[in-house]
Coordinates of C-alpha atoms in Angstrom, one line a residue:
Chain C
X66 CA 16.4 -23.2 8.6
X67 CA 16.5 -19.8 10.2
X68 CA 14.0 -17.0 9.8
X69 CA 14.7 -13.3 10.5
X70 CA 11.7 -11.2 11.4
X71 CA 12.2 -7.4 11.6
X72 CA 9.5 -5.7 13.7
X73 CA 8.7 -2.1 14.5
X74 CA 7.2 -0.3 17.5
X75 CA 4.4 2.0 16.4
X76 CA 1.4 3.9 17.9
X77 CA -1.3 1.3 18.5
X78 CA -3.7 1.0 15.5
X79 CA -6.7 2.0 17.5
X80 CA -5.3 5.3 18.7
X81 CA -6.0 8.4 16.7
X82 CA -2.9 10.6 16.4
X83 CA -2.8 14.4 16.2
X84 CA -0.3 16.8 14.6
X85 CA 1.7 18.6 17.2
X86 CA 1.4 22.4 17.9
X87 CA 4.4 23.5 15.9
X88 CA 3.4 21.3 12.8
X89 CA 6.7 19.4 12.8
X90 CA 5.5 15.9 13.6
X91 CA 2.6 14.0 15.0
X92 CA 2.4 14.0 18.8
X93 CA 3.2 10.5 20.1
X94 CA 4.0 11.3 23.7
X95 CA 2.1 9.1 26.2
X96 CA 0.2 7.3 23.4
X97 CA -0.3 3.5 23.7
X98 CA 2.4 1.8 21.6
X99 CA 2.3 -1.7 20.1
X100 CA 4.0 -4.0 17.6
X101 CA 3.1 -2.9 14.0
X102 CA 0.1 -5.1 13.0
X103 CA 1.7 -6.3 9.7
X104 CA 4.9 -7.2 11.7
X105 CA 2.8 -9.2 14.0
X106 CA 1.4 -11.2 11.0
X107 CA 5.1 -11.8 10.0
X108 CA 5.9 -13.2 13.5
X109 CA 2.8 -15.4 13.4
X110 CA 3.8 -16.8 10.0
X111 CA 7.3 -17.6 11.2
X112 CA 5.9 -19.3 14.3
X113 CA 3.5 -21.4 12.1
X114 CA 6.4 -22.4 9.8
X115 CA 8.3 -23.5 13.0
X116 CA 5.3 -25.4 14.3
X117 CA 5.1 -27.2 10.9
X118 CA 8.7 -28.3 11.3
X119 CA 10.0 -26.1 8.4
X120 CA 11.8 -23.6 10.5
X121 CA 14.2 -24.3 13.4
X122 CA 15.0 -20.8 14.7
X123 CA 13.2 -17.4 14.6
X124 CA 15.2 -14.3 15.2
X125 CA 13.3 -11.0 15.7
X126 CA 15.1 -7.7 15.3
X127 CA 14.0 -4.1 15.9
X128 CA 15.6 -0.7 15.4
X129 CA 14.4 1.8 17.9
X130 CA 14.4 3.3 21.4
X131 CA 15.0 1.4 24.6
X132 CA 11.3 0.8 25.0
X133 CA 11.2 -1.1 21.7
X134 CA 12.4 -4.1 23.7
X135 CA 8.7 -4.5 24.7
X136 CA 7.9 -5.3 21.1
X137 CA 10.7 -7.8 20.9
X138 CA 9.4 -9.5 24.1
X139 CA 5.9 -9.5 22.6
X140 CA 7.3 -11.3 19.5
X141 CA 9.2 -13.8 21.7
X142 CA 6.0 -14.4 23.7
X143 CA 4.3 -15.3 20.4
X144 CA 7.1 -17.8 19.7
X145 CA 10.3 -16.1 18.4
X146 CA 13.5 -17.7 19.9
X147 CA 15.7 -14.7 20.4
X148 CA 15.9 -10.9 19.8
X149 CA 18.3 -8.3 18.5
X150 CA 17.8 -4.7 19.5
X151 CA 19.5 -2.0 17.5
X152 CA 19.1 0.8 20.1
X153 CA 18.7 4.3 18.8
X154 CA 16.5 7.3 19.5
X155 CA 17.0 8.6 15.9
X156 CA 14.4 8.2 13.2
X157 CA 15.7 6.8 9.9
X158 CA 14.5 6.7 6.3
X159 CA 13.4 3.2 5.1
X160 CA 16.7 2.9 3.0
X161 CA 18.8 3.4 6.2
X162 CA 16.7 0.8 8.0
X163 CA 17.1 -1.6 5.1
X164 CA 20.9 -1.1 5.2
X165 CA 21.0 -1.9 8.9
X166 CA 18.8 -5.0 8.4
X167 CA 21.0 -6.1 5.6
X168 CA 24.1 -5.9 7.9
X169 CA 22.2 -8.0 10.4
X170 CA 21.2 -10.5 7.7
X171 CA 24.9 -10.8 6.6
X172 CA 25.7 -11.9 10.2
X173 CA 22.6 -14.1 10.7
X174 CA 22.4 -15.7 7.2
X175 CA 18.7 -16.4 7.5
X176 CA 17.1 -18.4 4.7
X177 CA 13.9 -16.4 4.9
X178 CA 13.2 -12.8 6.0
X179 CA 9.6 -12.1 6.8
X180 CA 8.4 -8.6 7.5
X181 CA 5.3 -6.5 7.4
X182 CA 4.4 -4.8 4.1
X183 CA 4.3 -1.4 5.8
X184 CA 4.3 0.2 9.2
X185 CA 1.1 2.0 10.1
X186 CA 3.0 5.2 11.1
X187 CA 5.0 6.2 8.0
X188 CA 2.9 4.1 5.6
X189 CA 6.0 3.8 3.4
X190 CA 5.8 0.2 2.2
X191 CA 9.5 0.1 1.2
X192 CA 11.8 -1.6 3.7
X193 CA 11.3 -5.2 2.5
X194 CA 11.8 -4.4 -1.1
X195 CA 14.9 -2.3 -0.3
X196 CA 16.4 -5.0 1.8
X197 CA 15.8 -7.5 -1.0
X198 CA 17.6 -5.2 -3.5
X199 CA 20.6 -4.5 -1.1
X200 CA 21.0 -8.2 -0.3
X201 CA 20.6 -9.3 -3.9
X202 CA 17.7 -11.5 -2.8
X203 CA 14.4 -12.1 -4.6
X204 CA 11.3 -10.6 -3.1
X205 CA 7.6 -11.5 -2.7
X206 CA 5.5 -8.6 -1.4
X207 CA 1.9 -8.5 -0.1
X208 CA 1.9 -12.3 0.7
X209 CA -1.4 -14.0 1.4
X210 CA 0.1 -17.6 1.4
X211 CA 3.7 -18.9 1.9
X212 CA 4.8 -22.4 1.2
X213 CA 8.4 -23.7 1.5
X214 CA 9.4 -26.4 -0.9
X215 CA 13.0 -27.6 -0.6
X216 CA 15.3 -24.7 -1.4
X217 CA 12.5 -22.6 -2.8
X218 CA 9.5 -20.7 -1.5
X219 CA 6.2 -20.3 -3.3
X220 CA 4.3 -17.2 -2.4
X221 CA 0.8 -16.1 -3.4
X222 CA 0.6 -12.3 -3.5
X223 CA -2.3 -9.9 -3.3
X224 CA -2.1 -7.7 -6.5
X225 CA -4.5 -5.2 -8.0
X226 CA -7.3 -7.2 -9.5
X227 CA -6.5 -10.6 -8.0
X228 CA -3.8 -13.0 -6.9
X229 CA -0.4 -13.9 -8.3
X230 CA 1.8 -16.8 -7.4
X231 CA 5.6 -16.7 -7.7
X232 CA 8.3 -19.3 -6.9
X233 CA 11.8 -18.2 -5.9
X234 CA 15.0 -19.6 -4.5
X235 CA 15.9 -18.8 -0.9
X236 CA 17.3 -16.7 0.8
X237 CA 14.3 -14.5 -0.1
X238 CA 12.4 -11.6 1.4
X239 CA 8.6 -11.8 2.0
X240 CA 6.4 -9.0 3.1
X241 CA 3.0 -9.8 4.7
X242 CA -0.4 -8.6 3.8
X243 CA -3.5 -8.6 6.0
X244 CA -4.9 -11.9 5.0
X245 CA -1.8 -14.1 5.4
X246 CA -3.0 -15.2 8.9
X247 CA -4.6 -14.1 12.1
X248 CA -2.0 -13.7 14.8
X249 CA -2.6 -15.6 18.1
X250 CA -2.8 -14.0 21.5
X251 CA 0.3 -14.6 23.7
X252 CA -0.5 -16.9 26.6
X253 CA 0.6 -15.8 30.1
X254 CA 3.2 -18.7 30.6
X255 CA 4.7 -17.7 27.2
X256 CA 4.9 -14.1 28.2
X257 CA 6.8 -15.2 31.4
X258 CA 9.0 -17.5 29.3
X259 CA 9.8 -14.7 26.8
X260 CA 11.4 -12.6 29.6
X261 CA 14.2 -15.2 29.8
X262 CA 14.8 -15.6 26.1
X263 CA 18.2 -14.1 24.9
X264 CA 18.1 -10.5 23.7
X265 CA 21.2 -8.8 22.3
X266 CA 21.4 -5.0 22.3
X267 CA 23.8 -3.4 19.7
X268 CA 24.5 0.1 18.5
X269 CA 23.9 1.5 15.0
X270 CA 27.7 2.1 14.7
X271 CA 28.5 -1.5 15.4
X272 CA 26.7 -2.6 12.2
X273 CA 29.4 -0.8 10.1
X274 CA 27.0 0.7 7.6
X275 CA 27.3 4.2 6.1
X276 CA 24.1 6.1 6.4
X277 CA 23.1 9.6 5.2
X278 CA 20.2 11.9 5.4
X279 CA 17.9 11.5 2.4
X280 CA 15.1 13.9 3.1
X281 CA 13.9 16.8 5.3
X282 CA 10.4 16.9 6.8
X283 CA 9.4 20.5 6.0
X284 CA 6.1 20.3 7.9
X285 CA 3.4 18.0 9.1
X286 CA -0.2 19.3 8.9
X287 CA -3.6 17.9 9.6
X288 CA -5.6 17.1 6.5
X289 CA -8.5 19.3 5.4
X290 CA -11.6 18.4 7.4
X291 CA -14.6 17.4 5.3
X292 CA -17.7 19.2 6.5
X293 CA -20.7 17.0 7.3
X294 CA -23.5 17.6 4.9
X295 CA -27.3 17.2 5.4
X296 CA -29.5 14.4 6.5
X297 CA -32.2 13.6 4.0
X298 CA -35.6 12.2 5.2
X299 CA -36.3 9.8 2.3
X300 CA -35.0 8.1 -0.7
X301 CA -37.0 10.4 -2.9
X302 CA -35.3 13.5 -1.3
X303 CA -31.9 11.8 -1.8
X304 CA -32.5 11.2 -5.5
X305 CA -33.9 14.7 -6.0
X306 CA -30.7 16.2 -4.4
X307 CA -28.4 14.0 -6.3
X308 CA -30.1 15.0 -9.5
X309 CA -30.7 18.7 -9.0
X310 CA -28.2 19.9 -6.3
X311 CA -25.1 17.7 -6.7
X312 CA -25.9 16.9 -10.3
X313 CA -24.0 13.6 -10.1
X314 CA -26.7 11.3 -11.5
Chain O
X313 CA 16.6 16.7 -17.1
X314 CA 13.6 14.6 -17.7
X315 CA 11.0 12.7 -15.8
X316 CA 10.2 9.0 -16.4
X317 CA 6.7 7.7 -15.8
X318 CA 6.2 3.9 -15.6
X319 CA 3.0 2.9 -17.5
X320 CA 0.5 0.8 -15.6
X321 CA -1.2 -1.8 -17.9
X322 CA -2.2 -5.4 -18.3
X323 CA -0.4 -5.9 -21.7
X324 CA -3.6 -5.1 -23.5
X325 CA -4.9 -1.8 -22.2
X326 CA -3.3 1.2 -20.6
X327 CA -4.8 2.0 -17.2
X328 CA -6.2 5.5 -16.7
X329 CA -3.9 5.8 -13.6
X330 CA -1.0 6.4 -16.0
X331 CA -2.6 9.6 -17.4
X332 CA -3.0 10.8 -13.8
X333 CA 0.6 10.1 -13.0
X334 CA 1.7 12.0 -16.2
X335 CA -0.3 14.9 -14.8
X336 CA 1.7 14.7 -11.6
X337 CA 4.9 14.7 -13.7
X338 CA 3.8 17.8 -15.5
X339 CA 3.2 19.5 -12.2
X340 CA 6.9 18.8 -11.4
X341 CA 7.7 20.3 -14.8
X342 CA 10.2 18.8 -17.3
X343 CA 10.1 16.6 -20.3
X344 CA 8.0 13.5 -19.6
X345 CA 8.9 10.1 -21.0
X346 CA 6.8 7.0 -20.5
X347 CA 8.1 3.5 -20.1
X348 CA 5.9 0.6 -21.3
X349 CA 7.4 -2.6 -20.2
X350 CA 5.4 -5.7 -21.0
X351 CA 4.9 -8.7 -23.2
X352 CA 3.2 -8.3 -26.6
X353 CA 2.0 -4.9 -25.5
X354 CA 1.7 -2.9 -28.7
X355 CA -1.9 -1.8 -28.0
X356 CA -0.7 -0.2 -24.8
X357 CA 2.1 1.6 -26.7
X358 CA -0.5 3.0 -29.1
X359 CA -2.5 4.4 -26.2
X360 CA 0.5 5.6 -24.4
X361 CA 1.9 7.7 -27.2
X362 CA -1.4 9.7 -27.4
X363 CA -1.2 11.0 -23.8
X364 CA -0.9 14.7 -23.9
X365 CA 2.5 16.1 -23.2
X366 CA 4.5 12.9 -23.4
X367 CA 7.9 13.4 -25.2
X368 CA 8.9 9.7 -25.8
X369 CA 7.4 6.3 -25.2
X370 CA 10.2 3.8 -24.3
X371 CA 9.1 0.3 -25.1
X372 CA 10.6 -2.9 -23.6
X373 CA 8.4 -5.6 -25.1
X374 CA 9.7 -9.0 -23.9
X375 CA 8.2 -12.0 -22.1
X376 CA 10.4 -11.3 -19.1
X377 CA 8.3 -8.1 -18.4
X378 CA 4.9 -9.7 -19.0
X379 CA 4.0 -10.5 -15.4
X380 CA 5.4 -7.4 -13.6
X381 CA 8.2 -9.3 -11.9
X382 CA 9.9 -6.7 -9.7
X383 CA 13.4 -7.9 -10.1
X384 CA 13.3 -7.8 -13.9
X385 CA 11.5 -4.5 -14.2
X386 CA 13.7 -3.0 -11.4
X387 CA 16.9 -3.9 -13.3
X388 CA 15.5 -2.4 -16.5
X389 CA 14.6 0.8 -14.7
X390 CA 18.1 1.1 -13.1
X391 CA 19.7 0.6 -16.6
X392 CA 18.0 3.8 -17.9
X393 CA 18.0 5.8 -14.6
X394 CA 21.0 8.0 -15.6
X395 CA 18.7 9.9 -18.0
X396 CA 16.2 10.9 -15.4
X397 CA 16.0 13.2 -12.4
X398 CA 12.5 11.8 -11.4
X399 CA 11.1 8.3 -11.7
X400 CA 7.3 8.0 -11.1
X401 CA 5.0 5.1 -10.8
X402 CA 1.4 4.7 -9.7
X403 CA 1.1 3.7 -6.0
X404 CA -0.4 0.4 -7.2
X405 CA 0.7 -3.1 -6.2
X406 CA 3.2 -2.9 -9.1
X407 CA 4.6 0.5 -8.3
X408 CA 4.9 -0.3 -4.6
X409 CA 6.7 -3.6 -5.4
X410 CA 9.2 -2.2 -7.9
X411 CA 10.0 1.4 -6.9
X412 CA 11.6 0.8 -3.5
X413 CA 13.8 -1.8 -5.1
X414 CA 14.9 0.7 -7.8
X415 CA 15.5 3.4 -5.2
X416 CA 17.7 1.1 -3.1
X417 CA 19.8 0.0 -6.1
X418 CA 20.3 3.7 -6.9
X419 CA 21.1 4.4 -3.2
X420 CA 18.4 7.0 -2.9
X421 CA 15.3 7.2 -0.7
X422 CA 11.8 6.6 -2.1
X423 CA 8.8 8.8 -1.6
X424 CA 5.5 6.9 -1.3
X425 CA 1.9 7.9 -2.3
X426 CA 2.6 11.5 -3.3
X427 CA -0.7 13.5 -3.4
X428 CA 0.7 17.0 -4.2
X429 CA 3.7 18.5 -5.9
X430 CA 5.1 21.6 -4.0
X431 CA 8.3 22.0 -6.1
X432 CA 10.6 19.8 -8.1
X433 CA 12.1 18.3 -4.9
X434 CA 9.3 18.8 -2.4
X435 CA 6.1 16.7 -2.2
X436 CA 3.2 16.1 0.1
X437 CA 2.2 12.6 1.3
X438 CA -0.2 11.2 3.8
X439 CA 1.1 9.4 7.0
X440 CA -0.7 7.6 9.8
X441 CA -3.5 6.4 7.5
X442 CA -4.2 10.0 6.3
X443 CA -4.4 11.4 9.8
X444 CA -1.6 13.8 8.8
X445 CA 0.0 15.1 5.7
X446 CA 3.8 15.3 5.6
X447 CA 5.6 17.8 3.3
X448 CA 8.9 16.1 2.4
X449 CA 11.9 17.6 0.7
X450 CA 14.1 15.1 -1.1
X451 CA 17.9 15.6 -0.8
X452 CA 18.7 12.9 -3.3
X453 CA 19.9 13.4 -6.9
X454 CA 17.2 11.1 -8.3
X455 CA 13.6 11.3 -6.9
X456 CA 12.0 7.9 -7.0
X457 CA 8.3 8.2 -6.2
X458 CA 5.0 6.5 -6.2
X459 CA 2.0 8.7 -6.9
X460 CA -1.6 8.3 -5.5
X461 CA -3.3 8.7 -8.8
X462 CA -6.7 9.7 -7.3
X463 CA -5.1 13.0 -6.3
X464 CA -4.4 14.1 -9.9
X465 CA -6.7 14.7 -12.9
X466 CA -5.8 12.7 -16.0
X467 CA -4.2 14.4 -19.0
X468 CA -6.0 14.3 -22.3
X469 CA -5.3 12.1 -25.3
X470 CA -4.2 14.4 -28.1
X471 CA -0.5 13.7 -28.2
X472 CA 1.7 11.8 -30.6
X473 CA 4.9 10.9 -28.9
X474 CA 7.9 9.3 -30.5
X475 CA 8.3 5.6 -29.8
X476 CA 11.7 4.2 -28.9
X477 CA 12.5 0.5 -28.4
X478 CA 14.7 -0.6 -25.5
X479 CA 16.7 -3.8 -26.1
X480 CA 17.8 -4.5 -22.5
X481 CA 16.5 -7.9 -21.3
X482 CA 16.8 -8.5 -17.6
X483 CA 15.7 -11.9 -16.1
X484 CA 15.9 -13.2 -12.6
X485 CA 15.6 -16.4 -10.6
X486 CA 12.0 -15.5 -9.8
X487 CA 9.6 -17.9 -11.6
X488 CA 6.0 -16.9 -12.5
X489 CA 3.6 -19.7 -11.4
X490 CA 0.1 -18.4 -12.0
X491 CA -2.2 -15.5 -11.7
X492 CA -6.0 -15.3 -11.2
X493 CA -7.6 -12.0 -11.9
X494 CA -11.2 -11.2 -11.1
X495 CA -13.1 -10.7 -14.3
X496 CA -15.7 -8.0 -14.2
X497 CA -17.8 -6.1 -16.7
X498 CA -17.8 -3.1 -14.3
X499 CA -15.3 -0.2 -14.5
X500 CA -12.1 -0.5 -12.5
X501 CA -12.5 0.6 -8.9
X502 CA -9.7 3.1 -9.2
X503 CA -11.0 4.7 -12.4
X504 CA -14.8 4.6 -11.9
X505 CA -16.7 7.9 -11.6
X506 CA -19.3 6.2 -9.3
X507 CA -18.5 3.7 -6.6
X508 CA -21.1 1.8 -4.6
X509 CA -19.7 0.2 -1.5
X510 CA -21.2 -2.2 1.1
X511 CA -20.2 -2.9 4.7
X512 CA -20.7 -5.6 7.3
X513 CA -24.4 -4.7 7.5
X514 CA -24.9 -6.3 4.0
X515 CA -25.1 -9.5 6.0
X516 CA -24.1 -12.0 3.3
X517 CA -22.4 -12.4 -0.1
X518 CA -25.8 -12.9 -1.7
X519 CA -27.1 -9.6 -0.4
X520 CA -24.4 -7.8 -2.3
X521 CA -26.4 -8.5 -5.5
X522 CA -28.6 -5.4 -4.8
X523 CA -25.5 -3.2 -4.7
X524 CA -24.2 -4.8 -7.9
X525 CA -27.5 -3.8 -9.5
X526 CA -27.2 -0.3 -8.2
X527 CA -23.6 0.0 -9.4
X528 CA -24.6 -1.3 -12.9
X529 CA -27.5 1.1 -13.1
X530 CA -25.1 4.0 -12.3
X531 CA -22.3 2.7 -14.5
X532 CA -20.1 2.4 -11.5
X533 CA -17.8 0.1 -9.7
X534 CA -18.5 -2.1 -6.7
X535 CA -16.5 -1.6 -3.5
X536 CA -16.6 -2.8 0.1
X537 CA -15.3 -2.1 3.6
X538 CA -12.7 -4.2 5.2
X539 CA -15.3 -5.7 7.6
X540 CA -17.3 -7.0 4.5
X541 CA -14.1 -8.4 3.0
X542 CA -13.0 -10.0 6.3
X543 CA -16.5 -11.5 6.6
X544 CA -16.0 -13.1 3.2
X545 CA -18.9 -11.3 1.4
X546 CA -16.7 -10.1 -1.4
X547 CA -13.1 -10.7 -2.7
X548 CA -10.4 -8.6 -1.1
X549 CA -9.5 -6.6 -4.2
X550 CA -12.8 -4.7 -3.7
X551 CA -11.7 -3.3 -0.4
X552 CA -11.7 0.5 -0.2
X553 CA -9.5 1.9 2.6
X554 CA -6.0 2.6 3.8
X555 CA -5.0 -1.0 3.3
X556 CA -7.0 -1.5 0.2
X557 CA -7.9 0.9 -2.7
X558 CA -7.8 4.6 -2.4
X559 CA -10.6 6.1 -4.5
X560 CA -11.9 9.6 -5.3
X561 CA -14.9 9.2 -7.6
X562 CA -17.5 11.9 -8.4
X563 CA -20.1 9.9 -6.4
X564 CA -19.4 7.5 -3.6
X565 CA -22.4 5.6 -2.1
X566 CA -21.6 3.9 1.3
X567 CA -24.2 1.4 2.2
X568 CA -24.2 -0.2 5.7
X569 CA -20.7 1.1 6.3
X570 CA -20.1 2.6 9.8
X571 CA -17.1 4.6 8.7
X572 CA -14.0 3.3 10.5
X573 CA -10.9 5.6 10.1
X574 CA -9.2 3.1 7.9
X575 CA -12.2 3.1 5.5
X576 CA -12.6 6.9 5.5
X577 CA -8.9 7.2 4.5
X578 CA -9.7 5.4 1.3
X579 CA -12.7 7.5 0.1
X580 CA -12.9 10.8 1.9
X581 CA -11.6 12.7 -1.2
X582 CA -14.6 11.6 -3.2
X583 CA -16.5 14.6 -4.6
X584 CA -20.0 13.7 -3.3
X585 CA -20.5 11.1 -0.6
X586 CA -23.8 9.5 0.2
X587 CA -24.2 7.4 3.3
X588 CA -27.1 5.0 4.0
X589 CA -27.0 3.5 7.5
X590 CA -29.6 2.7 10.1
X591 CA -27.4 3.9 13.0
X592 CA -27.7 7.7 13.3
X593 CA -24.5 7.8 15.3
X594 CA -22.4 6.1 12.5
X595 CA -19.2 8.2 11.9
X596 CA -19.8 7.9 8.1
X597 CA -22.5 10.6 8.5
X598 CA -19.8 13.1 9.6
X599 CA -18.1 13.0 6.2
X600 CA -21.2 12.4 4.0
X601 CA -22.7 15.2 1.9
X602 CA -26.1 13.4 2.0
X603 CA -27.0 11.0 4.8
X604 CA -30.0 8.8 4.9
X605 CA -30.9 7.1 8.2
X606 CA -32.7 4.0 6.9
X607 CA -32.6 0.2 6.7
X608 CA -30.5 -0.5 3.6
X609 CA -32.8 -3.4 2.5
X610 CA -35.7 -0.8 2.2
X611 CA -33.7 2.1 0.9
X612 CA -31.5 0.4 -1.8
X613 CA -34.4 -1.3 -3.7
X614 CA -36.3 2.0 -3.7
X615 CA -33.2 3.9 -4.9
X616 CA -32.9 1.4 -7.7
X617 CA -36.5 2.1 -8.7
X618 CA -36.1 5.9 -8.7
X619 CA -32.8 6.3 -10.4

């Protein structure tokens, strides 16, 4: 069976971003970029399913600028078999991304679509659920365990207050949470091999979907900075201040 | 036009988050209706109709809605969407699961984790783990949103809304297998007025017992940093941070937590922050109102004695 794994190029998780001078966006020029951490977990899960003999082909897809091919190569170095790059310099709302992915799924007919629960730039947490709705597929978000059984998939999800397990027929959409797995590091021979794996580049227009603008970004501002308070010398002083100054205990 | 708020509950009790999302709806300004979809959830309906300012409580009481299956709940929401200009849910695991699905079925965008209402179509939301705040204007006819409840103050309980039954039953191919919820006598992390959190420096699961005692003494909830969760000291639903719970209690006590960006994003809106850490350079001290440089295994027992 085939797995489709959409991935996104984002600012590396360890880099602190700043708002640009005219308050229209964050300044991402010259920052270190990487595959979104949740997407990397999705790639790893697909590779583990392939190693377990459940999956026969892993297709990774990204929508983004020319440089996003780096992230497809990273995913292929981890074990994906081929890549699809929808090349565009535009930024899209999650719904438009989901429409493009749905068009690709219609061509690929994957049994499972594994993707990160959210990207760490927009923090939207929407694309997987939207893709499931558009493709009339069941969804399992925030997965911490994935088991394929025949034509069904059984997914344990991280929900508020605990864990929930659902069973659903495939094709299905699964979004990954932090604790699903720990992604491996790509080995050098695999990085070299990934350079020769097939990668198709297509345009947004070729997908034949109608997209529209759903929102305007009015402004982007830095959050209010919290002022550092005082250092206290002892537990006694702390308790005294909490009682008499802050009045919270 | 009216606003629909999706109630957050466990079929027995209404979560305080809902009263906060109703406050967000009132900031948008229009009639506010509440949807209670669940299984055998009449106690929730009784609580929901008392929320101040709610016009109607719509009730879909059926086994298909008992476990929060996104497909079933999503189709129910789409079936009543024509009456509403705004549809709001808590940015909880349920709201995040269902609302993007509803938005896609209505062919509109979704706005996640709203923390401020600017006008009926313009909202503020954090991006990049709270490193920036984006003000977003929706161009869609229906605004489907999730709301970060910690950013709003709960409405009171002196209402008496009309209750209306919905008879739509939507079922899907998704099968509920099981659910394990952590049972705790302590208040819910998202609703507690005091949160005591521990980090990697706690050293072991057993050592968290002293923080439990402190939380109990203050009538608060227990939390943890991602490092403590990853180390297996506590279950993952206690994680405070960008990828865990976002909290804003009156008092937040961070014990042995260095203060990674991703943790700060989950608690920096707390009213009073106390940090206890033996590393004077720990970034947590830069956001703390009261910092104590001390070994937590000396300081916490002493704190327990003095409070």
